[in-house]
Amino acid sequence: MLASPVLTALAGTALAADCTRESLKIVADSLVAAQIAGNPALLKPAASILTYNENRKPANFTHSILSTAIKPDHTRHSLDTTQCATYTEFISASGAKPYVNGYQLWLTNGSISRLDALTTSTGDWLFNATGTLYWASREDWGEIPEAKRDSRAVIQAAADAYLDVFSNKSVVVPWGKPCARLEGGAYTGKGGPDDRCDVGIPDGVQLVSRRYVIDETVGAVDVMLRFASLADSHEFRVEGGKLRFVHTITPMNGSPGPSGKGKGKRRAVRKI
Ligand SMILES: *[C@@H]1O[C@H](CO)[C@@H](O)[C@H](O)[C@H]1NC(C)=O
Ligand SMILES: *[C@@H]1O[C@H](CO)[C@@H](O)[C@H](O)[C@H]1NC(C)=O
Ligand SMILES: *[C@@H]1O[C@H](CO)[C@@H](O)[C@H](O)[C@H]1NC(C)=O
Ligand SMILES: *[C@@H]1O[C@H](CO)[C@@H](O)[C@H](O)[C@H]1NC(C)=O
């Protein structure tokens, strides 16, 4: 049966304009489908993507990471109905080439106005997709009962405190007990009650140009930012106002790494 162009257009408008969890999930699922198929055209609504950035650089969506077919072992979405945005974590450990990717997607008036993809593989910051998959799939990022949910402001404040302490040691960070940080494929904890993430935080590093996607139903906020000279994603799970999990994705993108500005990043994990 042929789809009516009018109905299809109406469905497309309703899809993104109302920004429900259901409509955002359809869009985020289509992003994953596009990545699996290696076909950017499967991303819906696809009529126009005004801005596409890959590892914080403007890039051609037709030749984006989505044009490489990648089979995920784990994906997870955050759905931000307030901003009409999504964040997707995508881990592929079992394919010929491993990947850990993160995508922030923004809708405006029913079109994708912005897509920011970070893509990492062997050689990127502490990259180990097997480790990332192992730890990420053991953690509980599930729905938080309504009565226990934090507000968007509280969730963002917890993330900001963590990001601010890299340049200001007076900032009070609401560390959870336990709290675990998954940085590349390295974990600060063991998956137990004594896990902590207040270890190996460097000083004197500015984490700037922050862009947040917040899903209060799961206490999650993803922040895409600039970490010194590096592109970076820090994603947080906040429970009762306190940090429970931190995930980072940092493409090295030909940056100097251990010397120059990459130095701060290296010191960030010297203890793990
Ligand atoms: C992106 O790539 C497509 C296909 O190769 C090409 O037709 C298009 O002109 C490119 N767009 C830009 C902005 O370079
Ligand atoms: C979205 O639609 C509204 C109402 O038609 C319009 O005022 C606004 O400029 C549009 N925004 C963008 C970014 O196109
Ligand atoms: C990657 O992580 C896995 C699981 O934690 C671990 O067994 C493996 O040794 C790690 N590989 C490297 C190269 O660190
Ligand atoms: C550092 O953090 C403290 C505590 O939040 C704040 O009072 C102070 O203004 C901050 N300093 C700078 C330079 O931002």
Short mmCIF file of C-alpha atoms and ligand atoms in Angstrom, two decimals:
data_model
loop_
_atom_site.label_atom_id
_atom_site.label_comp_id
_atom_site.label_asym_id
_atom_site.label_seq_id
_atom_site.Cartn_x
_atom_site.Cartn_y
_atom_site.Cartn_z
CA MET A 1 0.00 0.00 0.00
CA LEU A 2 1.24 3.49 -0.85
CA ALA A 3 1.56 5.91 2.00
CA SER A 4 -0.29 9.15 1.48
CA PRO A 5 2.23 12.00 1.22
CA VAL A 6 -0.16 14.23 3.18
CA LEU A 7 -0.55 11.76 6.01
CA THR A 8 3.19 11.08 6.05
CA ALA A 9 3.90 14.79 6.28
CA LEU A 10 1.36 15.20 9.08
CA ALA A 11 2.81 12.24 10.94
CA GLY A 12 6.27 13.76 10.58
CA THR A 13 5.07 17.04 12.04
CA ALA A 14 3.30 15.39 14.96
CA LEU A 15 6.32 13.18 15.49
CA ALA A 16 8.71 15.89 16.52
CA ALA A 17 6.59 18.93 17.21
CA ASP A 18 4.95 17.47 20.31
CA CYS A 19 8.18 16.00 21.71
CA THR A 20 6.79 13.17 23.74
CA ARG A 21 8.99 10.38 25.02
CA GLU A 22 7.39 8.14 22.42
CA SER A 23 8.17 10.46 19.51
CA LEU A 24 11.73 11.11 20.70
CA LYS A 25 12.34 7.39 21.09
CA ILE A 26 11.27 6.81 17.48
CA VAL A 27 13.84 9.39 16.33
CA ALA A 28 16.62 8.00 18.56
CA ASP A 29 15.83 4.44 17.46
CA SER A 30 16.09 5.54 13.82
CA LEU A 31 19.55 6.94 14.58
CA VAL A 32 20.62 3.52 15.86
CA ALA A 33 19.02 1.84 12.82
CA ALA A 34 20.97 4.19 10.54
CA GLN A 35 24.21 3.39 12.36
CA ILE A 36 23.57 -0.36 12.16
CA ALA A 37 22.84 -0.20 8.43
CA GLY A 38 25.59 2.30 7.67
CA ASN A 39 22.92 4.41 5.98
CA PRO A 40 22.47 8.02 7.22
CA ALA A 41 19.24 8.27 5.19
CA LEU A 42 17.49 5.99 7.69
CA LEU A 43 17.61 8.76 10.30
CA LYS A 44 14.08 10.23 10.54
CA PRO A 45 12.99 12.96 10.18
CA ALA A 46 15.77 13.42 7.64
CA ALA A 47 14.44 16.27 5.51
CA SER A 48 17.13 18.63 6.72
CA ILE A 49 19.90 18.48 9.25
CA LEU A 50 21.02 22.05 9.68
CA THR A 51 24.16 21.35 11.65
CA TYR A 52 26.16 18.14 11.77
CA ASN A 53 29.30 17.96 13.88
CA GLU A 54 31.56 14.96 14.30
CA ASN A 55 34.02 15.10 17.17
CA ARG A 56 33.15 18.80 17.47
CA LYS A 57 34.06 19.61 13.89
CA PRO A 58 31.53 20.53 11.19
CA ALA A 59 31.24 17.53 8.89
CA ASN A 60 29.25 16.25 5.92
CA PHE A 61 26.37 14.12 7.22
CA THR A 62 26.37 12.01 4.04
CA HIS A 63 29.90 10.87 4.89
CA SER A 64 29.36 10.76 8.65
CA ILE A 65 30.10 7.92 11.04
CA LEU A 66 26.51 6.83 10.31
CA SER A 67 27.69 5.78 6.84
CA THR A 68 29.75 2.99 8.45
CA ALA A 69 27.69 -0.09 9.38
CA ILE A 70 28.30 -0.90 13.05
CA LYS A 71 26.53 -3.58 15.07
CA PRO A 72 25.96 -2.45 18.65
CA ASP A 73 26.29 -4.67 21.70
CA HIS A 74 24.62 -2.05 23.88
CA THR A 75 22.65 1.15 23.30
CA ARG A 76 20.88 3.47 25.72
CA HIS A 77 18.85 6.61 25.10
CA SER A 78 18.12 9.67 27.20
CA LEU A 79 15.00 11.53 26.08
CA ASP A 80 14.72 15.24 26.87
CA THR A 81 11.13 16.31 26.24
CA THR A 82 11.78 19.83 27.57
CA GLN A 83 14.45 20.66 24.98
CA CYS A 84 13.25 18.21 22.32
CA ALA A 85 16.59 16.43 22.27
CA THR A 86 18.04 12.96 22.71
CA TYR A 87 21.34 11.42 23.74
CA THR A 88 22.37 7.92 22.71
CA GLU A 89 25.26 5.85 24.03
CA PHE A 90 26.35 3.20 21.51
CA ILE A 91 28.89 0.48 22.29
CA SER A 92 30.20 -2.05 19.79
CA ALA A 93 32.81 -4.44 21.17
CA SER A 94 32.35 -7.59 19.11
CA GLY A 95 32.78 -6.34 15.54
CA ALA A 96 35.96 -6.27 13.44
CA LYS A 97 36.58 -2.68 14.61
CA PRO A 98 35.33 -1.67 18.07
CA TYR A 99 33.51 1.62 18.65
CA VAL A 100 32.10 3.65 21.51
CA ASN A 101 29.98 6.51 20.19
CA GLY A 102 27.73 9.17 21.68
CA TYR A 103 25.16 11.29 19.83
CA GLN A 104 23.21 14.36 20.88
CA LEU A 105 20.30 15.06 18.56
CA TRP A 106 18.17 18.23 18.61
CA LEU A 107 14.79 18.80 16.97
CA THR A 108 13.29 22.15 16.06
CA ASN A 109 9.84 22.45 14.53
CA GLY A 110 9.82 18.82 13.52
CA SER A 111 13.24 18.77 11.83
CA ILE A 112 16.63 17.71 13.09
CA SER A 113 18.30 21.04 13.67
CA ARG A 114 21.51 19.66 15.08
CA LEU A 115 23.33 16.36 15.48
CA ASP A 116 26.58 16.11 17.44
CA ALA A 117 28.34 12.76 17.15
CA LEU A 118 31.42 11.68 19.07
CA THR A 119 33.05 8.53 17.80
CA THR A 120 35.94 6.67 19.42
CA SER A 121 37.89 3.55 18.61
CA THR A 122 41.27 1.97 19.25
CA GLY A 123 43.83 4.64 20.18
CA ASP A 124 41.35 7.08 21.69
CA TRP A 125 41.39 8.06 25.36
CA LEU A 126 41.72 4.83 27.45
CA PHE A 127 39.71 3.13 24.74
CA ASN A 128 38.63 -0.42 25.50
CA ALA A 129 35.17 -1.26 24.16
CA THR A 130 35.21 -4.63 25.92
CA GLY A 131 35.71 -2.85 29.24
CA THR A 132 33.12 -0.18 28.40
CA LEU A 133 30.57 -2.84 27.48
CA TYR A 134 31.33 -4.92 30.55
CA TRP A 135 30.84 -2.09 33.03
CA ALA A 136 28.11 -0.15 31.23
CA SER A 137 25.88 -3.19 30.97
CA ARG A 138 26.24 -3.98 34.70
CA GLU A 139 25.07 -0.53 35.78
CA ASP A 140 21.45 0.37 36.47
CA TRP A 141 20.40 3.44 34.48
CA GLY A 142 16.74 2.48 34.71
CA GLU A 143 13.72 4.63 35.47
CA ILE A 144 13.64 6.31 38.86
CA PRO A 145 10.28 6.21 40.71
CA GLU A 146 8.50 9.55 40.25
CA ALA A 147 8.57 10.45 43.95
CA LYS A 148 12.36 10.05 44.06
CA ARG A 149 13.23 11.94 40.87
CA ASP A 150 15.51 14.95 40.94
CA SER A 151 14.56 18.12 39.09
CA ARG A 152 16.37 19.03 35.89
CA ALA A 153 18.12 21.82 37.77
CA VAL A 154 19.45 19.47 40.45
CA ILE A 155 20.66 16.96 37.85
CA GLN A 156 22.44 19.67 35.86
CA ALA A 157 23.93 21.22 39.01
CA ALA A 158 25.48 17.86 40.00
CA ALA A 159 27.06 17.56 36.56
CA ASP A 160 28.28 21.15 36.59
CA ALA A 161 29.85 20.76 40.03
CA TYR A 162 31.83 17.75 38.76
CA LEU A 163 32.94 19.59 35.62
CA ASP A 164 33.78 22.77 37.55
CA VAL A 165 36.04 21.03 40.05
CA PHE A 166 38.55 20.42 37.24
CA SER A 167 39.39 24.12 37.43
CA ASN A 168 38.16 25.14 40.90
CA LYS A 169 38.93 23.00 43.93
CA SER A 170 36.54 25.04 46.12
CA VAL A 171 33.53 23.61 44.33
CA VAL A 172 31.59 21.12 46.44
CA VAL A 173 30.75 18.07 44.34
CA PRO A 174 27.80 15.89 45.42
CA TRP A 175 29.73 12.62 45.25
CA GLY A 176 27.49 9.61 45.61
CA LYS A 177 28.44 6.68 47.81
CA PRO A 178 29.00 4.58 45.88
CA CYS A 179 29.97 6.38 42.68
CA ALA A 180 31.82 4.90 39.72
CA ARG A 181 33.45 6.50 36.68
CA LEU A 182 33.83 4.72 33.36
CA GLU A 183 36.48 6.59 31.40
CA GLY A 184 37.11 5.10 28.00
CA GLY A 185 37.07 1.45 29.08
CA ALA A 186 38.66 2.02 32.50
CA TYR A 187 36.55 1.86 35.68
CA THR A 188 37.31 3.60 38.95
CA GLY A 189 35.34 0.97 40.87
CA LYS A 190 34.70 -2.74 41.10
CA GLY A 191 30.92 -2.58 40.90
CA GLY A 192 30.64 -2.64 44.72
CA PRO A 193 29.49 -0.43 47.61
CA ASP A 194 32.94 1.14 48.08
CA ASP A 195 33.26 2.48 44.53
CA ARG A 196 34.20 6.12 44.31
CA CYS A 197 34.79 8.64 41.57
CA ASP A 198 36.54 11.41 43.49
CA VAL A 199 39.90 10.01 42.39
CA GLY A 200 42.46 11.41 40.00
CA ILE A 201 40.65 14.67 39.16
CA PRO A 202 43.17 17.07 37.65
CA ASP A 203 43.39 20.77 38.32
CA GLY A 204 43.67 23.74 36.01
CA VAL A 205 41.61 22.27 33.16
CA GLN A 206 38.67 24.22 31.77
CA LEU A 207 35.68 22.16 30.65
CA VAL A 208 33.77 24.62 28.50
CA SER A 209 31.14 24.98 25.73
CA ARG A 210 28.79 22.65 27.56
CA ARG A 211 25.66 21.37 25.87
CA TYR A 212 23.26 19.38 28.04
CA VAL A 213 20.67 16.71 27.30
CA ILE A 214 18.71 15.87 30.45
CA ASP A 215 16.28 13.03 31.14
CA GLU A 216 14.91 13.35 34.65
CA THR A 217 13.00 10.06 34.44
CA VAL A 218 16.37 8.25 34.64
CA GLY A 219 18.37 10.99 36.41
CA ALA A 220 20.68 11.30 33.39
CA VAL A 221 22.46 14.24 31.86
CA ASP A 222 24.89 14.10 28.98
CA VAL A 223 27.21 17.05 28.57
CA MET A 224 29.12 17.50 25.34
CA LEU A 225 31.97 19.89 25.95
CA ARG A 226 35.48 20.93 25.16
CA PHE A 227 38.06 19.38 27.52
CA ALA A 228 41.10 21.62 27.06
CA SER A 229 41.68 21.06 23.32
CA LEU A 230 39.72 17.81 23.13
CA ALA A 231 36.16 16.95 22.11
CA ASP A 232 34.48 15.16 25.00
CA SER A 233 31.25 13.77 26.39
CA HIS A 234 30.62 13.39 30.11
CA GLU A 235 27.41 11.60 30.97
CA PHE A 236 26.11 11.39 34.53
CA ARG A 237 23.53 9.36 36.38
CA VAL A 238 22.30 11.32 39.39
CA GLU A 239 20.38 9.69 42.26
CA GLY A 240 19.00 11.75 45.14
CA GLY A 241 21.03 14.76 43.95
CA LYS A 242 24.29 12.77 44.06
CA LEU A 243 26.53 11.42 41.34
CA ARG A 244 26.15 7.66 40.90
CA PHE A 245 27.79 6.99 37.52
CA VAL A 246 30.01 8.98 35.15
CA HIS A 247 30.75 7.89 31.56
CA THR A 248 33.24 9.69 29.37
CA ILE A 249 33.96 9.52 25.63
CA THR A 250 37.04 11.36 24.38
CA PRO A 251 38.21 11.16 20.76
CA MET A 252 41.87 12.10 20.55
CA ASN A 253 41.41 13.23 16.98
CA GLY A 254 45.07 13.73 16.29
CA SER A 255 45.53 15.85 19.40
CA PRO A 256 48.88 15.91 21.21
CA GLY A 257 47.80 13.48 23.94
CA PRO A 258 50.31 13.21 26.78
CA SER A 259 52.06 16.45 25.94
CA GLY A 260 50.48 19.85 25.48
CA LYS A 261 46.87 20.21 26.50
CA GLY A 262 46.23 16.49 26.55
CA LYS A 263 48.31 16.42 29.73
CA GLY A 264 45.44 17.40 31.99
CA LYS A 265 43.36 14.63 30.57
CA ARG A 266 46.10 12.11 31.20
CA ARG A 267 46.45 13.16 34.82
CA ALA A 268 42.70 12.73 35.19
CA VAL A 269 43.06 8.99 35.39
CA ARG A 270 46.54 8.44 36.72
CA LYS A 271 45.16 6.57 39.74
CA ILE A 272 42.95 4.09 37.95
C1 LIG B 1 28.31 16.16 1.13
O1 LIG B 1 28.55 15.00 0.37
C2 LIG B 1 27.62 14.84 -0.71
C3 LIG B 1 27.84 13.48 -1.35
O2 LIG B 1 29.19 13.24 -1.68
C4 LIG B 1 27.82 15.99 -1.69
O3 LIG B 1 26.89 15.86 -2.76
C5 LIG B 1 27.57 17.30 -0.96
O4 LIG B 1 27.85 18.37 -1.81
C6 LIG B 1 28.45 17.41 0.28
N1 LIG B 1 28.03 18.59 1.04
C7 LIG B 1 28.88 19.51 1.43
C8 LIG B 1 28.30 20.65 2.18
O5 LIG B 1 30.07 19.44 1.18
C1 LIG B 2 9.64 27.34 14.45
O1 LIG B 2 8.28 27.65 14.19
C2 LIG B 2 7.85 28.87 14.77
C3 LIG B 2 6.35 29.02 14.51
O2 LIG B 2 6.05 28.76 13.16
C4 LIG B 2 8.67 30.02 14.19
O3 LIG B 2 8.27 31.22 14.78
C5 LIG B 2 10.14 29.76 14.47
O4 LIG B 2 10.92 30.78 13.85
C6 LIG B 2 10.57 28.41 13.94
N1 LIG B 2 11.95 28.17 14.37
C7 LIG B 2 12.88 27.76 13.53
C8 LIG B 2 14.24 27.61 14.11
O5 LIG B 2 12.66 27.52 12.36
C1 LIG B 3 39.74 -4.29 28.41
O1 LIG B 3 38.76 -4.54 29.40
C2 LIG B 3 38.56 -5.91 29.67
C3 LIG B 3 37.37 -6.06 30.58
O2 LIG B 3 37.48 -5.23 31.70
C4 LIG B 3 39.86 -6.48 30.25
O3 LIG B 3 39.70 -7.85 30.50
C5 LIG B 3 40.99 -6.25 29.27
O4 LIG B 3 42.21 -6.66 29.86
C6 LIG B 3 41.08 -4.80 28.86
N1 LIG B 3 42.07 -4.68 27.79
C7 LIG B 3 43.06 -3.81 27.86
C8 LIG B 3 43.95 -3.77 26.68
O5 LIG B 3 43.23 -3.08 28.82
C1 LIG B 4 35.12 28.53 42.86
O1 LIG B 4 34.02 27.89 43.50
C2 LIG B 4 33.58 28.60 44.65
C3 LIG B 4 32.53 27.69 45.34
O2 LIG B 4 31.49 27.39 44.48
C4 LIG B 4 33.01 29.92 44.21
O3 LIG B 4 32.57 30.65 45.34
C5 LIG B 4 34.08 30.72 43.48
O4 LIG B 4 33.54 31.90 42.97
C6 LIG B 4 34.67 29.89 42.33
N1 LIG B 4 35.81 30.58 41.77
C7 LIG B 4 35.89 30.88 40.51
C8 LIG B 4 37.14 31.57 40.07
O5 LIG B 4 34.99 30.62 39.70
#
